[in-house]
Amino acid sequence: MLGIYFSGTGNSRYALETFLRHYNSSAKTVAIEDKSAAKLIGQHQELVFSYPVQYSNIPKMLKDFIEQNSRLWNGKRIFVIATMALFSGDGAGILARHLQRYGAHITGGLHLKMPDSISDVKALKRPLEQNKLTVKKAERKIICAAKHMKHGKPPQEGIGLLPHFAGLFGQRLYFMGKMKRYSNKLKVDPAKCIGCGRCAALCPMCSIRMEKGKAKAGDRCTMCYRCVNSCPKQAITLLGKKVVAQGTTETYLAP
Ligand SMILES: Cc1cc2nc3c(=O)[nH]c(=O)nc-3n(C[C@H](O)[C@H](O)[C@H](O)COP(=O)(O)O)c2cc1C
Ligand code: SF4
Ligand code: SF4
């Protein structure tokens, strides 16, 4: 068994690692941006796939990864974990359908509410203590799902026609345009940037480069929010104009 993940701020990675610790502790995990990912997937028949929902859709980088490696999915048995801040409708279902198109057999789906990663928009921001409780609650749900999976009854969240309609009409149709191409909206405030290079090193799309001691945003952003949440000077924004509250899963797991 292999765990695969795409994760901007750590929620989806945490969900996968926690799930596997309770389901199959010998399973390896790999990020889709890791160079060895395709080779490892090729070596395993049973997979657990974890990712963050974006507007009831799949991040562009993940969609491209699935398509570029389309021959890898045929005959695989895949369980899907979708993390989200509030609502996806069919978070597990939409990834499941993409994989099914290439011959995968979907064993089930799990939806997990986790802290919101959009750190420059106020709407879904919650206090630190509340985010810590959200992660604790998700952990309990993951352990329960792993137990059911062990008994041959994997959860089926987000799979099927009703969730499909909820995701499609809930928000996917409305935001479809945002998800068709990579974003060129990332902004770095040069007055705040101290040129530490952290953002450039962390970006899974290599869409940030350092130029004359400052970070410069490119136009291949998959909106993972990793850089926005990690910049020590709050110099980066994407959907909003100002960083409201930064956080990664590690922040919420700290005692
Ligand atoms: C661009 C973007 C769009 C998002 N859209 C949704 C959404 O439609 N529904 C939702 O509940 N959460 C949404 N979120 C929140 C993330 O899905 C959530 O915080 C997720 O757990 C982040 O996981 P990660 O740390 O693995 O990246 C969105 C986040 C981003 C960055
Ligand atoms: S992480 Fe922030 S401070 Fe560091 S280079 Fe990037 S934008 Fe500048
Ligand atoms: S530029 Fe930032 S938000 Fe965009 S893909 Fe890279 S790390 Fe993620």
Short mmCIF file of C-alpha atoms and ligand atoms in Angstrom, two decimals:
data_model
loop_
_atom_site.label_atom_id
_atom_site.label_comp_id
_atom_site.label_asym_id
_atom_site.label_seq_id
_atom_site.Cartn_x
_atom_site.Cartn_y
_atom_site.Cartn_z
CA MET A 1 0.00 0.00 0.00
CA LEU A 2 1.14 3.55 -0.82
CA GLY A 3 -0.13 6.92 0.38
CA ILE A 4 -0.01 9.81 -2.11
CA TYR A 5 -0.73 13.41 -1.24
CA PHE A 6 -0.86 16.93 -2.45
CA SER A 7 -0.84 19.37 0.45
CA GLY A 8 -0.33 23.12 0.58
CA THR A 9 -0.22 23.79 4.31
CA GLY A 10 0.00 20.25 5.70
CA ASN A 11 -3.62 19.30 6.42
CA SER A 12 -3.93 16.67 3.69
CA ARG A 13 -0.52 15.23 4.48
CA TYR A 14 -1.41 15.01 8.18
CA ALA A 15 -4.73 13.33 7.33
CA LEU A 16 -3.02 10.73 5.17
CA GLU A 17 -0.23 9.96 7.64
CA THR A 18 -2.69 9.66 10.52
CA PHE A 19 -4.97 7.41 8.47
CA LEU A 20 -2.12 5.11 7.46
CA ARG A 21 -0.73 4.95 11.00
CA HIS A 22 -4.04 3.40 12.05
CA TYR A 23 -4.75 1.39 8.91
CA ASN A 24 -1.41 0.12 7.64
CA SER A 25 1.61 1.45 9.49
CA SER A 26 4.10 -0.09 7.07
CA ALA A 27 2.75 1.94 4.11
CA LYS A 28 5.04 4.58 2.59
CA THR A 29 3.82 8.06 1.63
CA VAL A 30 4.91 10.32 -1.22
CA ALA A 31 4.02 13.86 -2.35
CA ILE A 32 3.01 14.32 -5.99
CA GLU A 33 5.83 16.84 -6.48
CA ASP A 34 8.39 14.23 -5.40
CA LYS A 35 10.40 12.97 -8.38
CA SER A 36 9.95 9.35 -7.25
CA ALA A 37 6.12 9.58 -7.04
CA ALA A 38 5.28 8.00 -10.43
CA LYS A 39 7.75 5.15 -9.95
CA LEU A 40 6.38 4.37 -6.48
CA ILE A 41 2.77 4.46 -7.69
CA GLY A 42 3.70 1.99 -10.40
CA GLN A 43 4.93 -0.43 -7.75
CA HIS A 44 1.70 -0.51 -5.68
CA GLN A 45 -1.81 -1.83 -6.35
CA GLU A 46 -3.53 -0.28 -3.34
CA LEU A 47 -3.36 3.47 -2.81
CA VAL A 48 -4.71 6.11 -0.43
CA PHE A 49 -4.86 9.55 -2.06
CA SER A 50 -5.22 12.71 0.04
CA TYR A 51 -5.68 16.28 -1.21
CA PRO A 52 -7.19 19.71 -0.35
CA VAL A 53 -10.41 20.77 -2.03
CA GLN A 54 -10.33 24.07 -3.96
CA TYR A 55 -13.78 25.44 -4.83
CA SER A 56 -15.21 21.89 -4.82
CA ASN A 57 -12.54 21.03 -7.35
CA ILE A 58 -9.07 19.53 -7.68
CA PRO A 59 -6.00 21.80 -7.56
CA LYS A 60 -4.71 22.33 -11.10
CA MET A 61 -1.33 20.76 -10.29
CA LEU A 62 -3.02 17.58 -9.06
CA LYS A 63 -5.30 17.42 -12.10
CA ASP A 64 -2.27 17.72 -14.38
CA PHE A 65 -0.39 15.08 -12.38
CA ILE A 66 -3.23 12.60 -12.83
CA GLU A 67 -3.48 13.30 -16.55
CA GLN A 68 0.27 13.25 -17.18
CA ASN A 69 0.46 9.88 -15.43
CA SER A 70 -2.79 8.53 -16.89
CA ARG A 71 -1.40 5.05 -17.54
CA LEU A 72 -0.61 4.57 -13.84
CA TRP A 73 -4.17 4.31 -12.53
CA ASN A 74 -5.58 1.37 -14.45
CA GLY A 75 -6.63 -1.44 -12.08
CA LYS A 76 -5.47 0.37 -8.90
CA ARG A 77 -7.67 0.20 -5.81
CA ILE A 78 -7.82 3.74 -4.44
CA PHE A 79 -9.29 5.26 -1.27
CA VAL A 80 -9.68 9.06 -1.44
CA ILE A 81 -9.34 11.54 1.43
CA ALA A 82 -10.46 15.14 0.78
CA THR A 83 -9.67 17.88 3.31
CA MET A 84 -11.65 21.13 3.34
CA ALA A 85 -12.44 24.10 5.56
CA LEU A 86 -16.21 23.90 5.35
CA PHE A 87 -17.88 22.31 2.33
CA SER A 88 -17.04 20.45 -0.86
CA GLY A 89 -20.13 18.37 -1.71
CA ASP A 90 -18.15 15.74 -3.57
CA GLY A 91 -14.49 16.41 -2.68
CA ALA A 92 -13.65 12.70 -2.65
CA GLY A 93 -16.00 12.08 -5.57
CA ILE A 94 -14.43 14.49 -8.02
CA LEU A 95 -10.95 13.06 -7.58
CA ALA A 96 -12.45 9.56 -7.67
CA ARG A 97 -14.12 10.24 -11.03
CA HIS A 98 -10.89 11.56 -12.54
CA LEU A 99 -9.07 8.41 -11.46
CA GLN A 100 -11.92 6.14 -12.61
CA ARG A 101 -11.63 7.66 -16.08
CA TYR A 102 -8.21 6.02 -16.27
CA GLY A 103 -9.37 2.65 -14.97
CA ALA A 104 -9.00 2.98 -11.18
CA HIS A 105 -11.33 1.17 -8.82
CA ILE A 106 -12.45 3.48 -6.00
CA THR A 107 -12.87 1.77 -2.63
CA GLY A 108 -14.33 4.76 -0.75
CA GLY A 109 -13.98 8.36 0.34
CA LEU A 110 -13.47 10.39 3.51
CA HIS A 111 -14.24 14.09 4.03
CA LEU A 112 -12.38 15.99 6.74
CA LYS A 113 -13.00 19.49 7.99
CA MET A 114 -9.64 21.12 8.71
CA PRO A 115 -8.38 24.69 9.33
CA ASP A 116 -8.78 27.03 6.37
CA SER A 117 -5.55 27.60 4.44
CA ILE A 118 -6.61 30.88 2.76
CA SER A 119 -4.67 33.16 5.08
CA ASP A 120 -5.37 36.45 3.30
CA VAL A 121 -9.18 36.34 3.41
CA LYS A 122 -11.04 36.89 6.67
CA ALA A 123 -14.20 34.88 5.90
CA LEU A 124 -13.26 31.47 7.31
CA LYS A 125 -10.58 32.51 9.79
CA ARG A 126 -10.94 30.93 13.22
CA PRO A 127 -9.03 31.45 16.47
CA LEU A 128 -6.01 29.19 17.08
CA GLU A 129 -7.74 27.22 19.84
CA GLN A 130 -10.69 26.48 17.58
CA ASN A 131 -8.37 25.31 14.81
CA LYS A 132 -6.60 23.02 17.28
CA LEU A 133 -9.96 21.49 18.24
CA THR A 134 -10.86 21.08 14.55
CA VAL A 135 -7.67 19.07 13.97
CA LYS A 136 -8.38 16.92 17.06
CA LYS A 137 -11.90 16.23 15.80
CA ALA A 138 -10.54 15.30 12.38
CA GLU A 139 -8.06 12.92 14.02
CA ARG A 140 -10.90 11.09 15.78
CA LYS A 141 -12.81 10.82 12.50
CA ILE A 142 -9.71 9.47 10.70
CA ILE A 143 -9.13 6.79 13.37
CA CYS A 144 -12.77 5.72 13.10
CA ALA A 145 -12.56 5.55 9.28
CA ALA A 146 -9.38 3.45 9.44
CA LYS A 147 -11.13 1.05 11.82
CA HIS A 148 -14.09 0.67 9.44
CA MET A 149 -11.72 0.18 6.53
CA LYS A 150 -9.99 -2.63 8.44
CA HIS A 151 -13.38 -4.31 8.82
CA GLY A 152 -13.97 -4.08 5.07
CA LYS A 153 -16.43 -1.16 5.37
CA PRO A 154 -14.63 1.94 4.06
CA PRO A 155 -16.62 5.19 4.34
CA GLN A 156 -18.22 6.38 1.11
CA GLU A 157 -18.32 10.14 1.72
CA GLY A 158 -18.58 12.33 -1.37
CA ILE A 159 -19.13 9.35 -3.67
CA GLY A 160 -22.34 9.01 -5.69
CA LEU A 161 -24.90 11.17 -7.45
CA LEU A 162 -26.23 13.36 -4.63
CA PRO A 163 -22.80 14.61 -3.49
CA HIS A 164 -21.90 15.08 -7.18
CA PHE A 165 -24.81 17.51 -7.64
CA ALA A 166 -24.03 19.22 -4.32
CA GLY A 167 -20.43 19.86 -5.39
CA LEU A 168 -21.31 20.86 -8.93
CA PHE A 169 -24.12 23.27 -8.13
CA GLY A 170 -22.83 24.20 -4.63
CA GLN A 171 -19.81 26.00 -6.10
CA ARG A 172 -17.82 24.09 -8.76
CA LEU A 173 -19.77 25.47 -11.71
CA TYR A 174 -19.54 29.01 -10.37
CA PHE A 175 -15.76 28.89 -9.84
CA MET A 176 -14.93 26.71 -12.86
CA GLY A 177 -13.02 29.54 -14.59
CA LYS A 178 -10.57 29.91 -11.66
CA MET A 179 -9.57 26.25 -11.88
CA LYS A 180 -8.94 25.93 -15.61
CA ARG A 181 -5.47 27.43 -15.60
CA TYR A 182 -2.67 28.24 -13.16
CA SER A 183 -3.04 31.56 -11.37
CA ASN A 184 -0.93 34.65 -12.11
CA LYS A 185 -2.42 36.59 -9.19
CA LEU A 186 0.24 35.95 -6.53
CA LYS A 187 1.78 39.18 -5.27
CA VAL A 188 4.97 39.81 -3.32
CA ASP A 189 5.33 43.15 -1.54
CA PRO A 190 8.97 44.11 -2.23
CA ALA A 191 8.96 46.55 0.69
CA LYS A 192 8.24 43.68 3.11
CA CYS A 193 10.32 40.92 1.46
CA ILE A 194 13.71 40.32 3.14
CA GLY A 195 14.87 37.91 0.42
CA CYS A 196 15.10 34.82 2.65
CA GLY A 197 14.13 32.55 -0.28
CA ARG A 198 11.76 30.40 1.80
CA CYS A 199 8.82 30.85 -0.56
CA ALA A 200 10.86 29.93 -3.64
CA ALA A 201 12.22 26.82 -1.96
CA LEU A 202 8.77 25.68 -0.81
CA CYS A 203 6.69 26.26 -3.96
CA PRO A 204 5.65 22.90 -5.46
CA MET A 205 5.27 24.56 -8.88
CA CYS A 206 8.64 26.38 -8.76
CA SER A 207 6.59 29.45 -9.61
CA ILE A 208 8.58 31.89 -7.43
CA ARG A 209 12.11 32.96 -8.24
CA MET A 210 14.62 35.15 -6.45
CA GLU A 211 15.73 38.24 -8.35
CA LYS A 212 18.05 40.90 -7.00
CA GLY A 213 17.51 39.69 -3.45
CA LYS A 214 13.69 39.75 -3.62
CA ALA A 215 11.07 37.10 -4.35
CA LYS A 216 9.33 37.46 -7.71
CA ALA A 217 6.00 35.74 -8.34
CA GLY A 218 5.53 33.73 -11.53
CA ASP A 219 2.34 32.78 -13.34
CA ARG A 220 2.13 29.04 -12.59
CA CYS A 221 0.59 29.14 -9.12
CA THR A 222 -1.66 26.21 -8.13
CA MET A 223 -3.07 28.23 -5.20
CA CYS A 224 -1.79 25.85 -2.52
CA TYR A 225 -1.13 28.77 -0.13
CA ARG A 226 2.11 27.25 1.17
CA CYS A 227 4.20 30.36 0.52
CA VAL A 228 1.55 32.77 1.83
CA ASN A 229 1.37 30.87 5.12
CA SER A 230 5.14 30.47 5.47
CA CYS A 231 6.55 33.91 4.65
CA PRO A 232 8.13 35.29 7.85
CA LYS A 233 7.28 38.86 6.81
CA GLN A 234 3.70 38.30 5.57
CA ALA A 235 4.84 39.73 2.25
CA ILE A 236 2.81 37.39 0.00
CA THR A 237 -0.88 37.56 -0.89
CA LEU A 238 -3.01 35.74 -3.44
CA LEU A 239 -6.80 36.05 -3.18
CA GLY A 240 -6.81 38.84 -0.59
CA LYS A 241 -4.94 42.10 -0.08
CA LYS A 242 -3.43 41.47 3.36
CA VAL A 243 -2.39 38.42 5.38
CA VAL A 244 -4.93 38.00 8.18
CA ALA A 245 -3.61 34.96 10.09
CA GLN A 246 -0.93 32.50 9.03
CA GLY A 247 -0.93 28.86 10.07
CA THR A 248 0.10 25.40 8.99
CA THR A 249 -0.99 22.07 10.44
CA GLU A 250 2.15 22.05 12.60
CA THR A 251 0.92 25.24 14.28
CA TYR A 252 -2.34 23.51 15.24
CA LEU A 253 -0.62 20.33 16.46
CA ALA A 254 1.78 22.19 18.75
CA PRO A 255 0.88 21.81 22.46
C1 LIG B 1 -7.82 28.27 -3.40
C2 LIG B 1 -8.51 27.53 -2.29
C3 LIG B 1 -9.82 27.15 -2.42
C4 LIG B 1 -10.47 26.47 -1.38
N1 LIG B 1 -11.75 26.06 -1.56
C5 LIG B 1 -12.37 25.41 -0.56
C6 LIG B 1 -13.71 24.95 -0.73
O1 LIG B 1 -14.30 25.05 -1.79
N2 LIG B 1 -14.33 24.37 0.32
C7 LIG B 1 -13.70 24.21 1.53
O2 LIG B 1 -14.32 23.70 2.45
N3 LIG B 1 -12.42 24.58 1.71
C8 LIG B 1 -11.74 25.18 0.69
N4 LIG B 1 -10.43 25.55 0.85
C9 LIG B 1 -9.74 25.23 2.12
C10 LIG B 1 -8.83 24.01 2.01
O3 LIG B 1 -9.44 23.00 1.25
C11 LIG B 1 -8.48 23.45 3.37
O4 LIG B 1 -7.97 24.41 4.21
C12 LIG B 1 -7.52 22.28 3.24
O5 LIG B 1 -7.61 21.48 4.39
C13 LIG B 1 -6.09 22.69 3.03
O6 LIG B 1 -5.31 21.53 2.98
P1 LIG B 1 -3.73 21.49 2.82
O7 LIG B 1 -3.15 22.04 4.09
O8 LIG B 1 -3.42 20.05 2.65
O9 LIG B 1 -3.39 22.32 1.63
C14 LIG B 1 -9.77 26.19 -0.18
C15 LIG B 1 -8.42 26.56 -0.06
C16 LIG B 1 -7.80 27.22 -1.11
C17 LIG B 1 -6.35 27.60 -0.95
S1 SF4 B 2 9.37 34.05 2.16
FE1 SF4 B 2 8.70 36.19 2.24
S2 SF4 B 2 10.47 37.31 2.95
FE2 SF4 B 2 11.22 35.31 2.27
S3 SF4 B 2 11.79 35.63 0.12
FE3 SF4 B 2 9.67 34.93 0.12
S4 SF4 B 2 8.46 36.83 0.12
FE4 SF4 B 2 10.52 37.38 0.72
S1 SF4 B 3 3.23 30.40 -5.57
FE1 SF4 B 3 2.71 29.92 -3.42
S2 SF4 B 3 0.52 29.46 -3.44
FE2 SF4 B 3 1.27 29.36 -5.56
S3 SF4 B 3 1.79 27.22 -5.91
FE3 SF4 B 3 3.67 28.23 -5.24
S4 SF4 B 3 3.70 27.96 -2.99
FE4 SF4 B 3 1.64 27.50 -3.71
#
